[in-house]
Amino acid sequence: MSEQIYKTAGVTVDVVLFTIDEGVLKTLLIKRTNEPFKGLRALPGGFLQKDETSQQAANRILKNKAGVKDIYTEQLYAFDGAKRDPRGQVISITYFALTRKDDVRFEGSDIQTPKFAPVRGLAHLAFDHADIIGYALKRLQSKLEYTNVVYSLLRPKFTLTELQNAYEIILGKRLDKRNFRKKFLSLGLIAATKDYERGGKRRPALLYKFKAVKFSELKKFF
Amino acid sequence: MSEQIYKTAGVTVDVVLFTIDEGVLKTLLIKRTNEPFKGLRALPGGFLQKDETSQQAANRILKNKAGVKDIYTEQLYAFDGAKRDPRGQVISITYFALTRKDDVRFEGSDIQTPKFAPVRGLAHLAFDHADIIGYALKRLQSKLEYTNVVYSLLRPKFTLTELQNAYEIILGKRLDKRNFRKKFLSLGLIAATKDYERGGKRRPALLYKFKAVKFSELKKFF
DNA sequence: CCAAAAGTGTTGGTTTTACACCCATGG
DNA sequence: CCATGGGTGTAAAACCAACACTTTTGG
């Protein structure tokens, strides 16, 4: 005797795609073209398809809505509040992802007009998507402190100032330049290249790169 | 026009209930009475019911299988590997929970013979439940370091040695007695009572209690 | 008086924080 | 030569790790 599978609830996957643009942290939002919440902005997402894992669904959504693949993604949380979807019982398995803005391609995307919007001060989003973004932001902030995920937001070669800016933008606070450099260099994650960023009337900045462009987790960090 | 809800996958909720018993960390397992994996041990769980949130399902499972309620529970992760359930696409939203062993009541429980088993060295569990327990253990270990969740595993009044033992059992390593006491007392989470544990031929130990028996999170901790 | 666990401080090393000036370049 | 951001060191404080002996009790 085998128990059967009960399909009580719908399952969607929604993705919080972060990027840094114009000096602020932004997240990808689409405009809903259907009820419920027609016309409001929402996270890119969709129903889980047959024989698809939620990770695969997240990848599919990122590919379709933003033209990105092979980027850092991580499952966030399964949101299933009773009132979150007016149509009934729908669970959202959420992911967060990180990309550089100029790896994103909206061409070939659908009529939902994807756009990056600053994460701070978002209002009037569909479903519980504002909560989800808030949760994702907290997770991203804490990941910054003990992982190297920031590489996902930077050019392959970057200046230490760019690195520090990424931290400040995400954490929402200023960091001390000398202490930041000392600390980060002592972690051994990055190495100086022989190239310099020559960007105008100022001293050229030495470019660094991550020794491994791969997620890694450290005991201690920031 | 409204999108409809697609119910592609089944959704189960499985719970990793930790307790400390006989000086080791244990987790609740039941014996499966149905296929698939009939006869193997598995986490207590079941299909999500209509209009039930996963948190409510976790509470229901804890009540039914272990007779506990109002204990610390937290969503762990949604497991949905392609091959995890031979019957098809089934997502497990997992929770972890903490309780004292003697708050548990198996009476009124069903024929699945719930039992606590040591978490280290578990083998031959149904589904991917061994992975889930491993993941839950890592989460519990990291929560110990920056939250007060340990209160869930202790008597309302406890000795500092009991507290330290709980940490050592969960972390799987010895801690220095003086440093542990100094650190924990400096956190200000616990207060000495006027009572002593008089347990035999040894010096009576002062009993402490948590100032607030409620989950709290600290910036820094262990 | 013995066995058992409770209780208690200090030191050295490491880490973190706070803080200000000179350098190299392009225009 | 000036404006701009790049780059660098030190000292005080806080924190962490290592370590051993005395106390109180019951039997």
Short mmCIF file of C-alpha atoms (C1' of nucleotides) in Angstrom, two decimals:
data_model
loop_
_atom_site.label_atom_id
_atom_site.label_comp_id
_atom_site.label_asym_id
_atom_site.label_seq_id
_atom_site.Cartn_x
_atom_site.Cartn_y
_atom_site.Cartn_z
CA MET A 1 0.00 0.00 0.00
CA SER A 2 1.34 3.33 -1.00
CA GLU A 3 0.22 6.74 0.07
CA GLN A 4 -0.82 8.87 -2.80
CA ILE A 5 0.40 12.34 -3.61
CA TYR A 6 -2.00 15.07 -2.54
CA LYS A 7 -1.78 18.28 -4.47
CA THR A 8 -3.44 20.75 -2.21
CA ALA A 9 -1.49 23.89 -2.97
CA GLY A 10 -0.08 25.67 -5.96
CA VAL A 11 3.66 26.26 -5.97
CA THR A 12 5.30 29.29 -7.52
CA VAL A 13 8.90 30.34 -7.64
CA ASP A 14 9.76 34.01 -7.30
CA VAL A 15 13.20 35.47 -7.68
CA VAL A 16 14.77 38.52 -6.09
CA LEU A 17 17.49 39.53 -8.53
CA PHE A 18 19.78 42.14 -7.01
CA THR A 19 22.13 44.38 -8.86
CA ILE A 20 23.98 47.57 -8.21
CA ASP A 21 23.10 50.42 -10.53
CA GLU A 22 23.67 54.14 -10.26
CA GLY A 23 25.17 53.68 -6.85
CA VAL A 24 22.17 51.98 -5.30
CA LEU A 25 21.01 48.45 -4.76
CA LYS A 26 18.17 47.52 -7.08
CA THR A 27 15.98 44.54 -7.64
CA LEU A 28 14.22 43.35 -10.76
CA LEU A 29 10.47 43.87 -10.90
CA ILE A 30 7.93 43.21 -13.62
CA LYS A 31 4.52 44.70 -14.10
CA ARG A 32 1.67 42.26 -13.72
CA THR A 33 -0.49 41.94 -16.81
CA ASN A 34 -3.08 39.62 -15.24
CA GLU A 35 -5.20 39.48 -12.16
CA PRO A 36 -4.61 39.28 -9.31
CA PHE A 37 -2.77 42.52 -8.66
CA LYS A 38 -2.96 43.45 -12.33
CA GLY A 39 -0.90 46.55 -13.01
CA LEU A 40 1.15 46.34 -9.84
CA ARG A 41 4.82 45.56 -9.79
CA ALA A 42 5.89 42.11 -8.69
CA LEU A 43 8.91 39.89 -8.51
CA PRO A 44 9.60 37.86 -11.62
CA GLY A 45 8.25 34.38 -11.04
CA GLY A 46 5.82 31.77 -12.12
CA PHE A 47 4.29 28.43 -11.36
CA LEU A 48 6.56 25.49 -10.89
CA GLN A 49 6.36 23.30 -13.95
CA LYS A 50 6.07 19.58 -14.19
CA ASP A 51 9.22 17.73 -13.15
CA GLU A 52 11.08 20.94 -12.59
CA THR A 53 12.95 21.68 -9.40
CA SER A 54 12.56 25.07 -7.82
CA GLN A 55 16.19 25.82 -8.60
CA GLN A 56 15.55 25.02 -12.26
CA ALA A 57 12.49 27.22 -12.20
CA ALA A 58 14.54 30.06 -10.75
CA ASN A 59 17.10 29.62 -13.51
CA ARG A 60 14.37 29.56 -16.13
CA ILE A 61 12.84 32.75 -14.78
CA LEU A 62 16.20 34.51 -14.68
CA LYS A 63 16.89 33.44 -18.24
CA ASN A 64 13.51 34.46 -19.56
CA LYS A 65 13.08 37.75 -17.75
CA ALA A 66 16.64 38.99 -17.54
CA GLY A 67 18.64 36.96 -20.02
CA VAL A 68 21.13 35.89 -17.36
CA LYS A 69 22.37 32.43 -16.52
CA ASP A 70 25.06 30.81 -14.43
CA ILE A 71 24.80 33.46 -11.78
CA TYR A 72 24.78 33.08 -8.03
CA THR A 73 21.37 31.93 -6.79
CA GLU A 74 20.29 30.65 -3.45
CA GLN A 75 16.98 29.53 -2.03
CA LEU A 76 15.59 32.05 0.42
CA TYR A 77 12.44 30.84 2.06
CA ALA A 78 9.06 29.31 1.31
CA PHE A 79 6.37 31.94 1.84
CA ASP A 80 2.90 30.59 2.41
CA GLY A 81 0.90 33.02 4.47
CA ALA A 82 -2.80 32.27 4.39
CA LYS A 83 -3.79 35.50 2.71
CA ARG A 84 -0.90 36.00 0.34
CA ASP A 85 -2.69 35.03 -2.87
CA PRO A 86 -6.37 35.88 -3.32
CA ARG A 87 -6.84 32.93 -5.66
CA GLY A 88 -6.20 30.45 -2.90
CA GLN A 89 -3.45 28.38 -1.40
CA VAL A 90 -0.25 29.23 -3.21
CA ILE A 91 3.21 28.73 -1.80
CA SER A 92 6.07 30.75 -3.14
CA ILE A 93 9.51 29.25 -2.97
CA THR A 94 11.73 32.27 -3.25
CA TYR A 95 15.31 32.65 -4.47
CA PHE A 96 17.71 35.46 -4.41
CA ALA A 97 20.27 36.05 -7.12
CA LEU A 98 23.04 38.49 -7.87
CA THR A 99 24.20 39.85 -11.19
CA ARG A 100 26.03 42.73 -12.75
CA LYS A 101 23.65 45.13 -14.42
CA ASP A 102 25.30 44.97 -17.79
CA ASP A 103 25.02 41.20 -18.01
CA VAL A 104 21.26 41.66 -18.08
CA ARG A 105 19.37 41.53 -21.38
CA PHE A 106 15.73 42.45 -21.51
CA GLU A 107 15.37 41.80 -25.24
CA GLY A 108 13.27 38.75 -25.99
CA SER A 109 11.59 39.31 -22.69
CA ASP A 110 7.84 39.46 -22.61
CA ILE A 111 5.36 42.26 -22.23
CA GLN A 112 5.80 42.50 -18.49
CA THR A 113 8.36 45.30 -18.83
CA PRO A 114 11.05 44.20 -16.41
CA LYS A 115 12.84 47.05 -14.67
CA PHE A 116 15.30 47.44 -11.86
CA ALA A 117 13.98 49.46 -8.94
CA PRO A 118 15.82 50.63 -5.82
CA VAL A 119 15.17 48.20 -2.98
CA ARG A 120 14.80 50.79 -0.28
CA GLY A 121 11.41 52.35 -0.04
CA LEU A 122 9.48 50.04 -2.34
CA ALA A 123 5.75 50.20 -1.89
CA HIS A 124 2.64 48.89 -3.59
CA LEU A 125 3.96 45.59 -4.75
CA ALA A 126 1.80 42.60 -5.59
CA PHE A 127 1.30 39.75 -3.10
CA ASP A 128 3.74 39.77 -0.18
CA HIS A 129 6.59 40.65 -2.48
CA ALA A 130 7.71 43.64 -0.44
CA ASP A 131 8.20 41.30 2.54
CA ILE A 132 10.12 38.89 0.37
CA ILE A 133 12.46 41.60 -0.83
CA GLY A 134 13.02 42.78 2.72
CA TYR A 135 13.87 39.26 3.75
CA ALA A 136 16.21 38.86 0.79
CA LEU A 137 18.00 42.06 1.62
CA LYS A 138 18.65 40.93 5.16
CA ARG A 139 19.99 37.64 3.86
CA LEU A 140 22.22 39.36 1.35
CA GLN A 141 23.59 41.66 4.02
CA SER A 142 24.42 38.79 6.28
CA LYS A 143 25.98 36.78 3.45
CA LEU A 144 28.29 39.67 2.69
CA GLU A 145 29.80 39.24 6.11
CA TYR A 146 30.98 35.69 5.79
CA THR A 147 31.06 34.82 2.08
CA ASN A 148 32.59 36.13 -1.10
CA VAL A 149 29.27 36.59 -2.95
CA VAL A 150 30.11 40.17 -3.74
CA TYR A 151 32.15 38.94 -6.70
CA SER A 152 28.82 38.49 -8.50
CA LEU A 153 28.25 42.22 -8.53
CA LEU A 154 31.66 43.37 -9.70
CA ARG A 155 33.54 43.40 -12.95
CA PRO A 156 36.12 40.62 -13.31
CA LYS A 157 38.74 43.22 -12.44
CA PHE A 158 37.80 45.92 -10.00
CA THR A 159 39.32 48.58 -7.81
CA LEU A 160 39.25 48.34 -4.04
CA THR A 161 37.06 51.41 -4.02
CA GLU A 162 34.49 49.64 -6.19
CA LEU A 163 34.59 46.70 -3.82
CA GLN A 164 34.12 48.92 -0.82
CA ASN A 165 31.30 50.80 -2.54
CA ALA A 166 29.46 47.54 -3.12
CA TYR A 167 29.68 46.76 0.58
CA GLU A 168 28.55 50.21 1.59
CA ILE A 169 25.63 50.24 -0.83
CA ILE A 170 24.35 46.89 0.36
CA LEU A 171 24.94 47.40 4.04
CA GLY A 172 23.68 50.95 3.88
CA LYS A 173 26.52 52.39 5.91
CA ARG A 174 29.95 53.90 5.43
CA LEU A 175 33.06 51.88 6.12
CA ASP A 176 36.52 53.07 6.98
CA LYS A 177 38.77 52.88 3.92
CA ARG A 178 41.95 51.78 5.63
CA ASN A 179 40.29 49.20 7.81
CA PHE A 180 38.28 47.83 4.92
CA ARG A 181 41.33 47.34 2.73
CA LYS A 182 43.41 45.83 5.49
CA LYS A 183 40.68 43.38 6.39
CA PHE A 184 39.75 42.36 2.88
CA LEU A 185 43.30 41.91 1.72
CA SER A 186 44.09 39.85 4.78
CA LEU A 187 41.35 37.40 3.82
CA GLY A 188 43.39 36.29 0.86
CA LEU A 189 40.40 36.11 -1.49
CA ILE A 190 41.62 38.67 -3.97
CA ALA A 191 44.90 39.33 -5.72
CA ALA A 192 46.29 42.43 -7.37
CA THR A 193 46.56 42.33 -11.14
CA LYS A 194 49.12 44.31 -13.10
CA ASP A 195 46.49 46.59 -14.53
CA TYR A 196 45.36 49.98 -13.49
CA GLU A 197 42.10 51.78 -13.90
CA ARG A 198 42.91 55.10 -15.47
CA GLY A 199 39.72 57.01 -15.19
CA GLY A 200 40.42 60.68 -15.50
CA LYS A 201 42.21 63.29 -13.56
CA ARG A 202 43.22 61.27 -10.59
CA ARG A 203 45.71 58.68 -9.55
CA PRO A 204 45.11 55.39 -11.40
CA ALA A 205 43.71 52.66 -9.19
CA LEU A 206 45.20 49.21 -9.04
CA LEU A 207 42.80 46.54 -10.26
CA TYR A 208 42.23 43.39 -8.29
CA LYS A 209 40.51 40.12 -9.09
CA PHE A 210 39.05 37.31 -7.05
CA LYS A 211 41.41 34.36 -6.94
CA ALA A 212 38.42 32.05 -7.35
CA VAL A 213 35.21 33.20 -8.99
CA LYS A 214 33.22 30.70 -7.07
CA PHE A 215 31.13 30.93 -3.95
CA SER A 216 33.06 30.34 -0.77
CA GLU A 217 32.24 30.61 2.87
CA LEU A 218 34.58 31.73 5.61
CA LYS A 219 34.60 31.20 9.33
CA LYS A 220 35.10 34.82 10.12
CA PHE A 221 34.91 37.77 7.84
CA PHE A 222 33.44 41.19 8.46
CA MET B 1 -8.27 37.85 -16.94
CA SER B 2 -6.73 35.95 -14.08
CA GLU B 3 -4.07 33.33 -14.18
CA GLN B 4 -5.18 30.07 -12.71
CA ILE B 5 -3.45 28.10 -10.02
CA TYR B 6 -1.45 25.17 -11.35
CA LYS B 7 -0.95 22.32 -8.96
CA THR B 8 1.97 20.47 -10.39
CA ALA B 9 3.67 19.19 -7.29
CA GLY B 10 2.74 17.66 -3.99
CA VAL B 11 3.81 19.51 -0.87
CA THR B 12 4.77 17.80 2.34
CA VAL B 13 6.01 19.21 5.60
CA ASP B 14 8.67 17.31 7.52
CA VAL B 15 9.93 18.24 10.94
CA VAL B 16 13.30 17.70 12.55
CA LEU B 17 12.56 17.71 16.26
CA PHE B 18 15.75 17.86 18.28
CA THR B 19 16.13 17.02 21.90
CA ILE B 20 18.94 16.18 24.26
CA ASP B 21 18.68 12.77 25.86
CA GLU B 22 21.24 10.63 27.63
CA GLY B 23 23.90 13.19 26.90
CA VAL B 24 23.48 13.14 23.15
CA LEU B 25 21.54 15.09 20.58
CA LYS B 26 18.64 13.12 19.21
CA THR B 27 15.97 13.65 16.63
CA LEU B 28 12.49 12.20 16.38
CA LEU B 29 11.96 9.50 13.77
CA ILE B 30 8.97 7.36 12.92
CA LYS B 31 8.82 4.06 11.13
CA ARG B 32 7.09 4.19 7.77
CA THR B 33 4.07 1.91 7.53
CA ASN B 34 3.38 2.57 3.85
CA GLU B 35 5.28 2.56 0.61
CA PRO B 36 7.47 4.15 -0.47
CA PHE B 37 10.29 3.27 1.91
CA LYS B 38 7.96 1.11 3.99
CA GLY B 39 9.71 -0.07 7.11
CA LEU B 40 12.44 2.54 7.03
CA ARG B 41 12.74 5.33 9.51
CA ALA B 42 11.71 8.80 8.43
CA LEU B 43 11.10 12.25 9.79
CA PRO B 44 7.61 12.87 11.09
CA GLY B 45 5.70 14.68 8.40
CA GLY B 46 2.82 14.59 6.03
CA PHE B 47 1.08 16.28 3.17
CA LEU B 48 0.10 19.87 3.53
CA GLN B 49 -3.63 20.07 4.07
CA LYS B 50 -6.12 22.38 2.51
CA ASP B 51 -5.83 25.96 3.68
CA GLU B 52 -3.09 25.10 6.08
CA THR B 53 0.20 26.97 6.19
CA SER B 54 3.39 24.99 6.44
CA GLN B 55 3.94 26.38 9.92
CA GLN B 56 0.52 25.13 10.96
CA ALA B 57 1.30 21.76 9.43
CA ALA B 58 4.53 21.61 11.39
CA ASN B 59 2.63 22.40 14.58
CA ARG B 60 0.04 19.75 13.77
CA ILE B 61 2.71 17.15 13.17
CA LEU B 62 4.52 18.01 16.39
CA LYS B 63 1.27 17.79 18.30
CA ASN B 64 0.20 14.50 16.77
CA LYS B 65 3.49 12.66 16.82
CA ALA B 66 5.10 14.04 19.93
CA GLY B 67 2.36 15.74 21.92
CA VAL B 68 4.25 19.01 22.06
CA LYS B 69 3.05 22.47 21.23
CA ASP B 70 4.22 26.05 21.62
CA ILE B 71 7.81 25.10 21.12
CA TYR B 72 10.49 26.81 19.09
CA THR B 73 10.07 26.00 15.39
CA GLU B 74 11.67 27.52 12.37
CA GLN B 75 11.44 26.85 8.67
CA LEU B 76 14.58 25.20 7.38
CA TYR B 77 14.51 24.77 3.63
CA ALA B 78 12.32 23.50 0.81
CA PHE B 79 13.80 20.25 -0.48
CA ASP B 80 12.74 19.32 -3.96
CA GLY B 81 15.43 17.22 -5.61
CA ALA B 82 14.16 15.47 -8.71
CA LYS B 83 14.62 11.94 -7.37
CA ARG B 84 13.69 12.44 -3.76
CA ASP B 85 10.27 10.78 -3.90
CA PRO B 86 9.72 7.77 -6.17
CA ARG B 87 6.04 8.64 -6.50
CA GLY B 88 6.80 11.83 -8.37
CA GLN B 89 7.23 15.51 -7.82
CA VAL B 90 6.98 16.15 -4.11
CA ILE B 91 8.43 19.15 -2.35
CA SER B 92 9.18 18.94 1.32
CA ILE B 93 9.08 22.14 3.30
CA THR B 94 11.12 21.30 6.34
CA TYR B 95 11.12 22.72 9.84
CA PHE B 96 13.33 22.27 12.77
CA ALA B 97 12.09 22.35 16.32
CA LEU B 98 13.53 22.05 19.79
CA THR B 99 12.03 20.52 22.89
CA ARG B 100 12.91 19.02 26.21
CA LYS B 101 12.59 15.27 26.17
CA ASP B 102 10.20 15.09 29.08
CA ASP B 103 7.72 17.45 27.48
CA VAL B 104 7.20 14.82 24.80
CA ARG B 105 4.20 12.48 24.96
CA PHE B 106 3.94 9.57 22.59
CA GLU B 107 0.59 8.38 23.95
CA GLY B 108 -2.21 8.90 21.49
CA SER B 109 0.33 8.74 18.75
CA ASP B 110 -0.25 6.38 15.89
CA ILE B 111 1.26 3.08 14.89
CA GLN B 112 4.35 4.67 13.45
CA THR B 113 6.26 4.16 16.68
CA PRO B 114 8.01 7.48 17.10
CA LYS B 115 11.44 7.27 18.72
CA PHE B 116 14.33 9.59 19.35
CA ALA B 117 17.55 8.51 17.68
CA PRO B 118 21.02 10.02 17.98
CA VAL B 119 21.61 12.41 15.10
CA ARG B 120 25.20 11.44 14.48
CA GLY B 121 25.65 8.39 12.35
CA LEU B 122 22.10 7.94 11.15
CA ALA B 123 21.82 5.72 8.10
CA HIS B 124 19.09 4.09 6.03
CA LEU B 125 16.47 6.75 6.35
CA ALA B 126 13.60 7.20 3.92
CA PHE B 127 13.71 9.82 1.17
CA ASP B 128 16.46 12.42 1.58
CA HIS B 129 15.76 12.65 5.28
CA ALA B 130 19.37 12.04 6.29
CA ASP B 131 20.36 15.11 4.25
CA ILE B 132 17.61 17.11 5.87
CA ILE B 133 18.77 16.18 9.34
CA GLY B 134 22.33 17.08 8.45
CA TYR B 135 21.19 20.44 7.20
CA ALA B 136 19.11 21.00 10.32
CA LEU B 137 22.03 20.17 12.55
CA LYS B 138 24.22 22.73 10.83
CA ARG B 139 21.50 25.32 11.21
CA LEU B 140 21.02 24.50 14.87
CA GLN B 141 24.75 24.78 15.48
CA SER B 142 24.93 28.15 13.86
CA LYS B 143 21.84 29.39 15.69
CA LEU B 144 23.45 28.51 19.00
CA GLU B 145 26.13 31.04 18.26
CA TYR B 146 23.97 34.09 17.92
CA THR B 147 20.61 33.33 19.50
CA ASN B 148 19.24 32.10 22.79
CA VAL B 149 17.43 29.05 21.34
CA VAL B 150 19.13 26.76 23.80
CA TYR B 151 16.50 27.73 26.36
CA SER B 152 14.18 25.31 24.55
CA LEU B 153 16.28 22.37 25.59
CA LEU B 154 16.74 23.18 29.24
CA ARG B 155 14.62 23.05 32.35
CA PRO B 156 13.18 26.40 33.41
CA LYS B 157 15.94 26.54 36.01
CA PHE B 158 19.26 25.03 35.13
CA THR B 159 22.85 24.95 36.23
CA LEU B 160 25.62 26.52 34.21
CA THR B 161 27.07 23.08 33.72
CA GLU B 162 23.82 21.91 32.13
CA LEU B 163 23.89 24.92 29.86
CA GLN B 164 27.46 24.26 28.87
CA ASN B 165 26.71 20.58 28.31
CA ALA B 166 23.92 21.50 25.89
CA TYR B 167 26.36 23.61 23.90
CA GLU B 168 29.00 20.91 23.88
CA ILE B 169 26.57 18.20 22.86
CA ILE B 170 25.21 20.19 19.97
CA LEU B 171 28.49 21.62 18.77
CA GLY B 172 30.25 18.33 19.26
CA LYS B 173 33.23 19.82 21.01
CA ARG B 174 34.47 20.67 24.48
CA LEU B 175 34.39 24.23 25.71
CA ASP B 176 36.45 25.84 28.41
CA LYS B 177 34.45 26.15 31.60
CA ARG B 178 35.75 29.51 32.74
CA ASN B 179 35.53 31.14 29.36
CA PHE B 180 32.06 29.76 28.73
CA ARG B 181 30.69 31.08 32.00
CA LYS B 182 32.33 34.45 31.62
CA LYS B 183 30.99 34.85 28.09
CA PHE B 184 27.49 33.65 28.75
CA LEU B 185 27.03 35.67 31.91
CA SER B 186 28.29 38.77 30.14
CA LEU B 187 25.53 38.43 27.55
CA GLY B 188 22.98 39.27 30.18
CA LEU B 189 20.47 36.69 28.98
CA ILE B 190 20.32 34.71 32.18
CA ALA B 191 20.01 35.56 35.82
CA ALA B 192 20.88 33.61 38.95
CA THR B 193 17.97 32.39 41.05
CA LYS B 194 18.15 31.81 44.76
CA ASP B 195 17.89 28.06 44.35
CA TYR B 196 20.53 25.43 44.30
CA GLU B 197 20.66 22.04 42.69
CA ARG B 198 21.62 19.60 45.38
CA GLY B 199 22.39 16.45 43.52
CA GLY B 200 24.48 14.16 45.63
CA LYS B 201 27.91 14.19 47.05
CA ARG B 202 29.17 17.36 45.55
CA ARG B 203 28.89 21.07 45.95
CA PRO B 204 25.37 22.33 45.15
CA ALA B 205 25.13 24.25 41.90
CA LEU B 206 23.44 27.60 41.64
CA LEU B 207 20.41 27.53 39.36
CA TYR B 208 19.93 30.12 36.66
CA LYS B 209 17.02 31.04 34.48
CA PHE B 210 16.60 32.90 31.20
CA LYS B 211 15.40 36.41 31.80
CA ALA B 212 13.10 36.06 28.78
CA VAL B 213 11.90 32.69 27.59
CA LYS B 214 11.48 33.94 24.10
CA PHE B 215 13.62 33.74 21.01
CA SER B 216 16.10 36.53 20.68
CA GLU B 217 18.92 37.27 18.34
CA LEU B 218 22.17 39.00 19.20
CA LYS B 219 24.73 40.82 17.15
CA LYS B 220 27.62 38.93 18.56
CA PHE B 221 27.60 35.88 20.71
CA PHE B 222 29.87 32.85 20.58
"C1'" DC C 1 38.54 12.39 55.02
"C1'" DC C 2 37.52 11.33 50.29
"C1'" DA C 3 35.33 11.81 45.79
"C1'" DA C 4 32.87 14.69 42.84
"C1'" DA C 5 31.49 18.56 40.62
"C1'" DA C 6 31.14 23.84 41.44
"C1'" DG C 7 33.22 27.86 41.22
"C1'" DT C 8 36.66 31.45 40.17
"C1'" DG C 9 41.17 35.39 37.43
"C1'" DT C 10 45.02 36.47 34.97
"C1'" DT C 11 47.95 36.86 31.11
"C1'" DG C 12 49.31 37.16 26.27
"C1'" DG C 13 47.92 37.37 21.76
"C1'" DT C 14 44.80 38.80 18.29
"C1'" DT C 15 41.39 41.62 16.40
"C1'" DT C 16 38.98 45.79 15.92
"C1'" DT C 17 38.44 50.57 15.85
"C1'" DA C 18 39.54 55.30 15.26
"C1'" DC C 19 41.92 58.48 12.90
"C1'" DA C 20 44.84 62.13 8.74
"C1'" DC C 21 48.05 62.86 5.42
"C1'" DC C 22 50.76 62.25 1.02
"C1'" DC C 23 50.57 60.50 -3.95
"C1'" DA C 24 49.75 60.23 -8.91
"C1'" DT C 25 47.29 61.72 -12.57
"C1'" DG C 26 44.73 64.72 -16.19
"C1'" DG C 27 43.46 68.91 -17.41
"C1'" DC D 1 49.26 74.04 -10.13
"C1'" DC D 2 44.91 72.33 -8.85
"C1'" DA D 3 41.22 69.02 -8.17
"C1'" DT D 4 40.25 64.28 -7.64
"C1'" DG D 5 40.25 60.03 -5.79
"C1'" DG D 6 44.20 56.41 -4.53
"C1'" DG D 7 46.87 54.78 -1.21
"C1'" DT D 8 49.01 54.03 3.40
"C1'" DG D 9 50.27 53.09 9.46
"C1'" DT D 10 49.77 53.37 14.31
"C1'" DA D 11 48.00 53.31 18.89
"C1'" DA D 12 44.32 52.16 22.21
"C1'" DA D 13 40.65 49.22 23.31
"C1'" DA D 14 38.12 45.13 23.15
"C1'" DC D 15 38.00 40.48 22.71
"C1'" DC D 16 39.54 35.69 22.85
"C1'" DA D 17 42.22 31.60 24.30
"C1'" DA D 18 44.80 29.18 27.42
"C1'" DC D 19 45.38 27.64 31.74
"C1'" DA D 20 44.83 25.19 37.64
"C1'" DC D 21 43.46 25.49 41.99
"C1'" DT D 22 40.08 26.05 45.97
"C1'" DT D 23 35.28 25.23 47.67
"C1'" DT D 24 31.30 22.71 49.16
"C1'" DT D 25 28.84 18.89 49.75
"C1'" DG D 26 27.34 13.73 50.82
"C1'" DG D 27 28.72 9.59 52.12
#
